[in-house]
Amino acid sequence: MSLQAVTLSIAFSEISNPNYADGIGYSTTTGVVDEERIVVECSSGGREENIQHTYGDSLKLTKLLTAMLVLKAYKRSNASYKTFCKFKTIGIQRIKRTLTLFILFTDEEKKLVVEEKRSANVPICFDELSDFMQVFELIAYLQVLVLEQEQVDKMLRSEHTGITDVGNEEIISKAFADCKLGFEVDLNATEPELAGQQ
């Protein structure tokens, strides 16, 4: 697979922060720190939300998840594209007291898909103790998701190395040969336009 096939051109507005992620989770299935699996962004303090910071972190989270997916496509370029569609990158964003679990993957039409899977409010007082149930559900779902992705990665590795025959299925390098992953953000957009409120 050529580098041009996985070139990622993303234009971000001035509110996007090019700094590092607030947290990164790595795969350790090989016994060493292997590849990024989870990205965490903490966007605002507990009292009030900084909208500009939240927008920037949302864009940064999407950019990082996309880069992780593109890197996986590049590393496993001889694997089946159908198997690659099962691979999901995982993001968690905290805005004030709310944790949100996202996944990003490609579909059969070679489009990027972002899905919100779980959301939970973190309790801060005794009266909100029952809110921990949502937090625990989010963590349990995250654990299941990570284990599923480890299995998908094993399949991709096996297909890429030729241990598992992909037969006549389209491989990743051919699927993306004429495709460019990317999106653009209007650099002159105002706050309501970025939020989708015209």
PDB file of C-alpha atoms in Angstrom:
ATOM      1  CA  MET A   1       0.000   0.000   0.000  1.00  0.00           C
ATOM      2  CA  SER A   2       1.478   3.338  -0.988  1.00  0.00           C
ATOM      3  CA  LEU A   3       1.746   6.222   1.414  1.00  0.00           C
ATOM      4  CA  GLN A   4      -0.432   8.238  -0.959  1.00  0.00           C
ATOM      5  CA  ALA A   5      -3.246   5.745  -0.447  1.00  0.00           C
ATOM      6  CA  VAL A   6      -3.319   6.446   3.256  1.00  0.00           C
ATOM      7  CA  THR A   7      -2.577  10.151   3.147  1.00  0.00           C
ATOM      8  CA  LEU A   8      -4.854  11.882   5.545  1.00  0.00           C
ATOM      9  CA  SER A   9      -5.588  15.481   4.752  1.00  0.00           C
ATOM     10  CA  ILE A  10      -7.539  17.162   7.497  1.00  0.00           C
ATOM     11  CA  ALA A  11      -7.994  20.901   7.759  1.00  0.00           C
ATOM     12  CA  PHE A  12      -8.858  22.054  11.244  1.00  0.00           C
ATOM     13  CA  SER A  13     -10.088  25.431  12.376  1.00  0.00           C
ATOM     14  CA  GLU A  14      -8.203  27.688  14.758  1.00  0.00           C
ATOM     15  CA  ILE A  15     -10.109  26.215  17.698  1.00  0.00           C
ATOM     16  CA  SER A  16      -8.538  22.819  17.119  1.00  0.00           C
ATOM     17  CA  ASN A  17      -5.699  22.164  19.507  1.00  0.00           C
ATOM     18  CA  PRO A  18      -2.750  20.351  17.898  1.00  0.00           C
ATOM     19  CA  ASN A  19      -1.404  19.256  21.295  1.00  0.00           C
ATOM     20  CA  TYR A  20      -1.240  15.708  22.558  1.00  0.00           C
ATOM     21  CA  ALA A  21      -4.232  13.717  23.752  1.00  0.00           C
ATOM     22  CA  ASP A  22      -5.020  13.834  27.460  1.00  0.00           C
ATOM     23  CA  GLY A  23      -4.779  10.050  27.653  1.00  0.00           C
ATOM     24  CA  ILE A  24      -3.879   7.129  25.383  1.00  0.00           C
ATOM     25  CA  GLY A  25      -4.546   3.436  25.989  1.00  0.00           C
ATOM     26  CA  TYR A  26      -2.188   0.940  24.343  1.00  0.00           C
ATOM     27  CA  SER A  27      -2.561  -2.699  23.370  1.00  0.00           C
ATOM     28  CA  THR A  28      -0.216  -5.013  25.241  1.00  0.00           C
ATOM     29  CA  THR A  29      -1.196  -8.353  23.704  1.00  0.00           C
ATOM     30  CA  THR A  30       2.354  -8.962  22.516  1.00  0.00           C
ATOM     31  CA  GLY A  31       3.791  -8.322  25.973  1.00  0.00           C
ATOM     32  CA  VAL A  32       5.039  -4.858  25.055  1.00  0.00           C
ATOM     33  CA  VAL A  33       3.299  -1.576  24.399  1.00  0.00           C
ATOM     34  CA  ASP A  34       2.078  -2.161  20.869  1.00  0.00           C
ATOM     35  CA  GLU A  35      -0.471   0.168  19.279  1.00  0.00           C
ATOM     36  CA  GLU A  36      -2.839   2.881  20.434  1.00  0.00           C
ATOM     37  CA  ARG A  37      -6.328   1.576  21.150  1.00  0.00           C
ATOM     38  CA  ILE A  38      -8.078   4.306  23.158  1.00  0.00           C
ATOM     39  CA  VAL A  39      -7.825   8.106  23.171  1.00  0.00           C
ATOM     40  CA  VAL A  40      -9.134  10.200  26.075  1.00  0.00           C
ATOM     41  CA  GLU A  41      -9.898  13.932  25.988  1.00  0.00           C
ATOM     42  CA  CYS A  42     -10.951  15.979  29.032  1.00  0.00           C
ATOM     43  CA  SER A  43     -12.605  19.082  27.666  1.00  0.00           C
ATOM     44  CA  SER A  44     -13.929  21.284  30.455  1.00  0.00           C
ATOM     45  CA  GLY A  45     -13.845  21.680  34.193  1.00  0.00           C
ATOM     46  CA  GLY A  46     -16.643  20.526  36.467  1.00  0.00           C
ATOM     47  CA  ARG A  47     -18.381  23.866  36.894  1.00  0.00           C
ATOM     48  CA  GLU A  48     -18.776  25.387  33.457  1.00  0.00           C
ATOM     49  CA  GLU A  49     -18.074  24.338  29.915  1.00  0.00           C
ATOM     50  CA  ASN A  50     -15.596  26.166  27.706  1.00  0.00           C
ATOM     51  CA  ILE A  51     -17.357  25.734  24.346  1.00  0.00           C
ATOM     52  CA  GLN A  52     -14.320  26.627  22.229  1.00  0.00           C
ATOM     53  CA  HIS A  53     -12.167  24.131  24.125  1.00  0.00           C
ATOM     54  CA  THR A  54     -14.839  21.430  23.720  1.00  0.00           C
ATOM     55  CA  TYR A  55     -15.047  22.042  19.955  1.00  0.00           C
ATOM     56  CA  GLY A  56     -11.276  21.854  19.651  1.00  0.00           C
ATOM     57  CA  ASP A  57     -11.058  18.661  21.694  1.00  0.00           C
ATOM     58  CA  SER A  58     -13.872  17.043  19.691  1.00  0.00           C
ATOM     59  CA  LEU A  59     -12.017  17.770  16.465  1.00  0.00           C
ATOM     60  CA  LYS A  60      -8.745  16.562  17.976  1.00  0.00           C
ATOM     61  CA  LEU A  61     -10.398  13.336  19.170  1.00  0.00           C
ATOM     62  CA  THR A  62     -11.828  12.678  15.705  1.00  0.00           C
ATOM     63  CA  LYS A  63      -8.462  13.422  14.100  1.00  0.00           C
ATOM     64  CA  LEU A  64      -6.605  11.052  16.440  1.00  0.00           C
ATOM     65  CA  LEU A  65      -9.144   8.234  16.044  1.00  0.00           C
ATOM     66  CA  THR A  66      -8.972   8.609  12.259  1.00  0.00           C
ATOM     67  CA  ALA A  67      -5.172   8.577  12.316  1.00  0.00           C
ATOM     68  CA  MET A  68      -5.217   5.377  14.401  1.00  0.00           C
ATOM     69  CA  LEU A  69      -7.580   3.762  11.895  1.00  0.00           C
ATOM     70  CA  VAL A  70      -5.467   4.837   8.913  1.00  0.00           C
ATOM     71  CA  LEU A  71      -2.328   3.520  10.611  1.00  0.00           C
ATOM     72  CA  LYS A  72      -4.045   0.160  11.146  1.00  0.00           C
ATOM     73  CA  ALA A  73      -5.012   0.083   7.446  1.00  0.00           C
ATOM     74  CA  TYR A  74      -1.421   0.819   6.496  1.00  0.00           C
ATOM     75  CA  LYS A  75       0.048  -1.827   8.825  1.00  0.00           C
ATOM     76  CA  ARG A  76      -2.439  -4.537   7.765  1.00  0.00           C
ATOM     77  CA  SER A  77      -2.750  -3.563   4.088  1.00  0.00           C
ATOM     78  CA  ASN A  78      -2.935  -7.168   2.801  1.00  0.00           C
ATOM     79  CA  ALA A  79      -5.825  -8.138   5.093  1.00  0.00           C
ATOM     80  CA  SER A  80      -9.447  -8.353   3.992  1.00  0.00           C
ATOM     81  CA  TYR A  81     -11.288  -5.031   3.816  1.00  0.00           C
ATOM     82  CA  LYS A  82     -14.388  -6.803   5.142  1.00  0.00           C
ATOM     83  CA  THR A  83     -12.460  -7.746   8.299  1.00  0.00           C
ATOM     84  CA  PHE A  84     -11.035  -4.211   8.532  1.00  0.00           C
ATOM     85  CA  CYS A  85     -14.589  -2.831   8.657  1.00  0.00           C
ATOM     86  CA  LYS A  86     -14.989  -4.662  11.990  1.00  0.00           C
ATOM     87  CA  PHE A  87     -12.039  -2.791  13.522  1.00  0.00           C
ATOM     88  CA  LYS A  88     -13.022   0.185  15.672  1.00  0.00           C
ATOM     89  CA  THR A  89     -10.931   2.888  17.293  1.00  0.00           C
ATOM     90  CA  ILE A  90     -12.188   4.002  20.700  1.00  0.00           C
ATOM     91  CA  GLY A  91     -12.447   7.495  22.151  1.00  0.00           C
ATOM     92  CA  ILE A  92     -13.629   8.818  25.495  1.00  0.00           C
ATOM     93  CA  GLN A  93     -14.449  12.487  25.979  1.00  0.00           C
ATOM     94  CA  ARG A  94     -15.169  14.103  29.322  1.00  0.00           C
ATOM     95  CA  ILE A  95     -17.151  17.331  29.237  1.00  0.00           C
ATOM     96  CA  LYS A  96     -17.762  18.705  32.719  1.00  0.00           C
ATOM     97  CA  ARG A  97     -19.130  15.643  34.602  1.00  0.00           C
ATOM     98  CA  THR A  98     -20.176  13.604  31.569  1.00  0.00           C
ATOM     99  CA  LEU A  99     -18.141  10.746  30.112  1.00  0.00           C
ATOM    100  CA  THR A 100     -18.968   9.755  26.540  1.00  0.00           C
ATOM    101  CA  LEU A 101     -17.655   6.651  24.781  1.00  0.00           C
ATOM    102  CA  PHE A 102     -17.242   6.909  20.991  1.00  0.00           C
ATOM    103  CA  ILE A 103     -16.113   4.494  18.318  1.00  0.00           C
ATOM    104  CA  LEU A 104     -14.853   5.283  14.824  1.00  0.00           C
ATOM    105  CA  PHE A 105     -14.701   2.781  11.964  1.00  0.00           C
ATOM    106  CA  THR A 106     -15.119   2.492   8.196  1.00  0.00           C
ATOM    107  CA  ASP A 107     -18.205   0.985   6.630  1.00  0.00           C
ATOM    108  CA  GLU A 108     -18.595  -1.121   3.488  1.00  0.00           C
ATOM    109  CA  GLU A 109     -18.891   2.069   1.355  1.00  0.00           C
ATOM    110  CA  LYS A 110     -15.475   3.266   2.629  1.00  0.00           C
ATOM    111  CA  LYS A 111     -16.983   6.059   4.722  1.00  0.00           C
ATOM    112  CA  LEU A 112     -15.876   6.979   8.213  1.00  0.00           C
ATOM    113  CA  VAL A 113     -18.541   6.377  10.843  1.00  0.00           C
ATOM    114  CA  VAL A 114     -18.530   7.869  14.350  1.00  0.00           C
ATOM    115  CA  GLU A 115     -20.955   6.388  16.871  1.00  0.00           C
ATOM    116  CA  GLU A 116     -21.665   7.374  20.448  1.00  0.00           C
ATOM    117  CA  LYS A 117     -22.015   4.107  22.365  1.00  0.00           C
ATOM    118  CA  ARG A 118     -22.402   5.081  26.014  1.00  0.00           C
ATOM    119  CA  SER A 119     -22.658   8.200  28.113  1.00  0.00           C
ATOM    120  CA  ALA A 120     -22.542   8.558  31.901  1.00  0.00           C
ATOM    121  CA  ASN A 121     -22.653  11.327  34.489  1.00  0.00           C
ATOM    122  CA  VAL A 122     -19.965  11.030  37.134  1.00  0.00           C
ATOM    123  CA  PRO A 123     -21.540  11.491  40.583  1.00  0.00           C
ATOM    124  CA  ILE A 124     -20.014  14.077  42.898  1.00  0.00           C
ATOM    125  CA  CYS A 125     -22.235  13.749  45.979  1.00  0.00           C
ATOM    126  CA  PHE A 126     -23.933  10.989  47.964  1.00  0.00           C
ATOM    127  CA  ASP A 127     -27.396  11.733  46.526  1.00  0.00           C
ATOM    128  CA  GLU A 128     -26.069  10.909  43.043  1.00  0.00           C
ATOM    129  CA  LEU A 129     -24.585   7.570  44.092  1.00  0.00           C
ATOM    130  CA  SER A 130     -26.910   5.630  41.763  1.00  0.00           C
ATOM    131  CA  ASP A 131     -25.268   7.417  38.790  1.00  0.00           C
ATOM    132  CA  PHE A 132     -22.293   5.126  39.315  1.00  0.00           C
ATOM    133  CA  MET A 133     -24.350   2.396  37.605  1.00  0.00           C
ATOM    134  CA  GLN A 134     -24.020   4.250  34.268  1.00  0.00           C
ATOM    135  CA  VAL A 135     -20.295   4.734  34.856  1.00  0.00           C
ATOM    136  CA  PHE A 136     -19.836   1.011  35.560  1.00  0.00           C
ATOM    137  CA  GLU A 137     -21.882   0.110  32.456  1.00  0.00           C
ATOM    138  CA  LEU A 138     -19.632   2.367  30.371  1.00  0.00           C
ATOM    139  CA  ILE A 139     -16.511   0.708  31.798  1.00  0.00           C
ATOM    140  CA  ALA A 140     -17.935  -2.795  31.240  1.00  0.00           C
ATOM    141  CA  TYR A 141     -18.870  -1.926  27.653  1.00  0.00           C
ATOM    142  CA  LEU A 142     -15.375  -0.504  27.124  1.00  0.00           C
ATOM    143  CA  GLN A 143     -13.830  -3.765  28.365  1.00  0.00           C
ATOM    144  CA  VAL A 144     -15.980  -5.846  25.993  1.00  0.00           C
ATOM    145  CA  LEU A 145     -15.160  -3.494  23.118  1.00  0.00           C
ATOM    146  CA  VAL A 146     -11.408  -3.699  23.764  1.00  0.00           C
ATOM    147  CA  LEU A 147     -11.513  -7.517  23.900  1.00  0.00           C
ATOM    148  CA  GLU A 148     -13.475  -7.612  20.621  1.00  0.00           C
ATOM    149  CA  GLN A 149     -10.914  -5.339  18.971  1.00  0.00           C
ATOM    150  CA  GLU A 150      -8.063  -7.568  20.133  1.00  0.00           C
ATOM    151  CA  GLN A 151      -9.756 -10.478  18.328  1.00  0.00           C
ATOM    152  CA  VAL A 152     -10.317  -8.404  15.173  1.00  0.00           C
ATOM    153  CA  ASP A 153      -6.660  -7.320  15.255  1.00  0.00           C
ATOM    154  CA  LYS A 154      -5.567 -10.968  15.492  1.00  0.00           C
ATOM    155  CA  MET A 155      -7.677 -11.753  12.403  1.00  0.00           C
ATOM    156  CA  LEU A 156      -6.201  -8.768  10.541  1.00  0.00           C
ATOM    157  CA  ARG A 157      -2.661  -9.819  11.483  1.00  0.00           C
ATOM    158  CA  SER A 158      -3.321 -13.406  10.373  1.00  0.00           C
ATOM    159  CA  GLU A 159      -4.796 -12.278   7.047  1.00  0.00           C
ATOM    160  CA  HIS A 160      -2.041  -9.718   6.429  1.00  0.00           C
ATOM    161  CA  THR A 161       0.740 -12.260   6.938  1.00  0.00           C
ATOM    162  CA  GLY A 162      -0.972 -14.873   4.760  1.00  0.00           C
ATOM    163  CA  ILE A 163      -1.662 -17.384   7.535  1.00  0.00           C
ATOM    164  CA  THR A 164      -5.379 -16.987   6.830  1.00  0.00           C
ATOM    165  CA  ASP A 165      -6.298 -16.914   3.149  1.00  0.00           C
ATOM    166  CA  VAL A 166      -8.555 -14.006   2.189  1.00  0.00           C
ATOM    167  CA  GLY A 167      -9.485 -15.653  -1.105  1.00  0.00           C
ATOM    168  CA  ASN A 168     -11.220 -13.375  -3.574  1.00  0.00           C
ATOM    169  CA  GLU A 169     -12.081 -10.725  -0.994  1.00  0.00           C
ATOM    170  CA  GLU A 170     -10.936  -7.165  -1.572  1.00  0.00           C
ATOM    171  CA  ILE A 171      -7.825  -6.356   0.452  1.00  0.00           C
ATOM    172  CA  ILE A 172      -7.338  -3.075   2.293  1.00  0.00           C
ATOM    173  CA  SER A 173      -4.686  -1.679  -0.062  1.00  0.00           C
ATOM    174  CA  LYS A 174      -6.964  -2.154  -3.086  1.00  0.00           C
ATOM    175  CA  ALA A 175     -10.006  -0.819  -1.249  1.00  0.00           C
ATOM    176  CA  PHE A 176      -8.220   2.463  -0.542  1.00  0.00           C
ATOM    177  CA  ALA A 177      -6.169   2.679  -3.751  1.00  0.00           C
ATOM    178  CA  ASP A 178      -8.291   5.493  -5.187  1.00  0.00           C
ATOM    179  CA  CYS A 179      -9.703   6.729  -1.919  1.00  0.00           C
ATOM    180  CA  LYS A 180      -8.566   9.624   0.234  1.00  0.00           C
ATOM    181  CA  LEU A 181      -9.716   9.702   3.839  1.00  0.00           C
ATOM    182  CA  GLY A 182     -10.303  13.204   5.025  1.00  0.00           C
ATOM    183  CA  PHE A 183     -12.684  15.982   5.868  1.00  0.00           C
ATOM    184  CA  GLU A 184     -12.628  19.728   6.013  1.00  0.00           C
ATOM    185  CA  VAL A 185     -13.800  22.251   8.533  1.00  0.00           C
ATOM    186  CA  ASP A 186     -14.675  25.766   7.389  1.00  0.00           C
ATOM    187  CA  LEU A 187     -11.896  27.923   8.809  1.00  0.00           C
ATOM    188  CA  ASN A 188     -14.218  30.940   8.897  1.00  0.00           C
ATOM    189  CA  ALA A 189     -17.153  29.189  10.572  1.00  0.00           C
ATOM    190  CA  THR A 190     -18.808  30.811  13.556  1.00  0.00           C
ATOM    191  CA  GLU A 191     -19.781  28.973  16.742  1.00  0.00           C
ATOM    192  CA  PRO A 192     -23.401  28.173  15.720  1.00  0.00           C
ATOM    193  CA  GLU A 193     -22.260  26.836  12.335  1.00  0.00           C
ATOM    194  CA  LEU A 194     -19.774  24.506  14.030  1.00  0.00           C
ATOM    195  CA  ALA A 195     -22.479  23.266  16.369  1.00  0.00           C
ATOM    196  CA  GLY A 196     -24.777  22.549  13.415  1.00  0.00           C
ATOM    197  CA  GLN A 197     -27.191  25.361  14.325  1.00  0.00           C
ATOM    198  CA  GLN A 198     -27.729  27.426  11.195  1.00  0.00           C
TER     199      GLN A 198
END
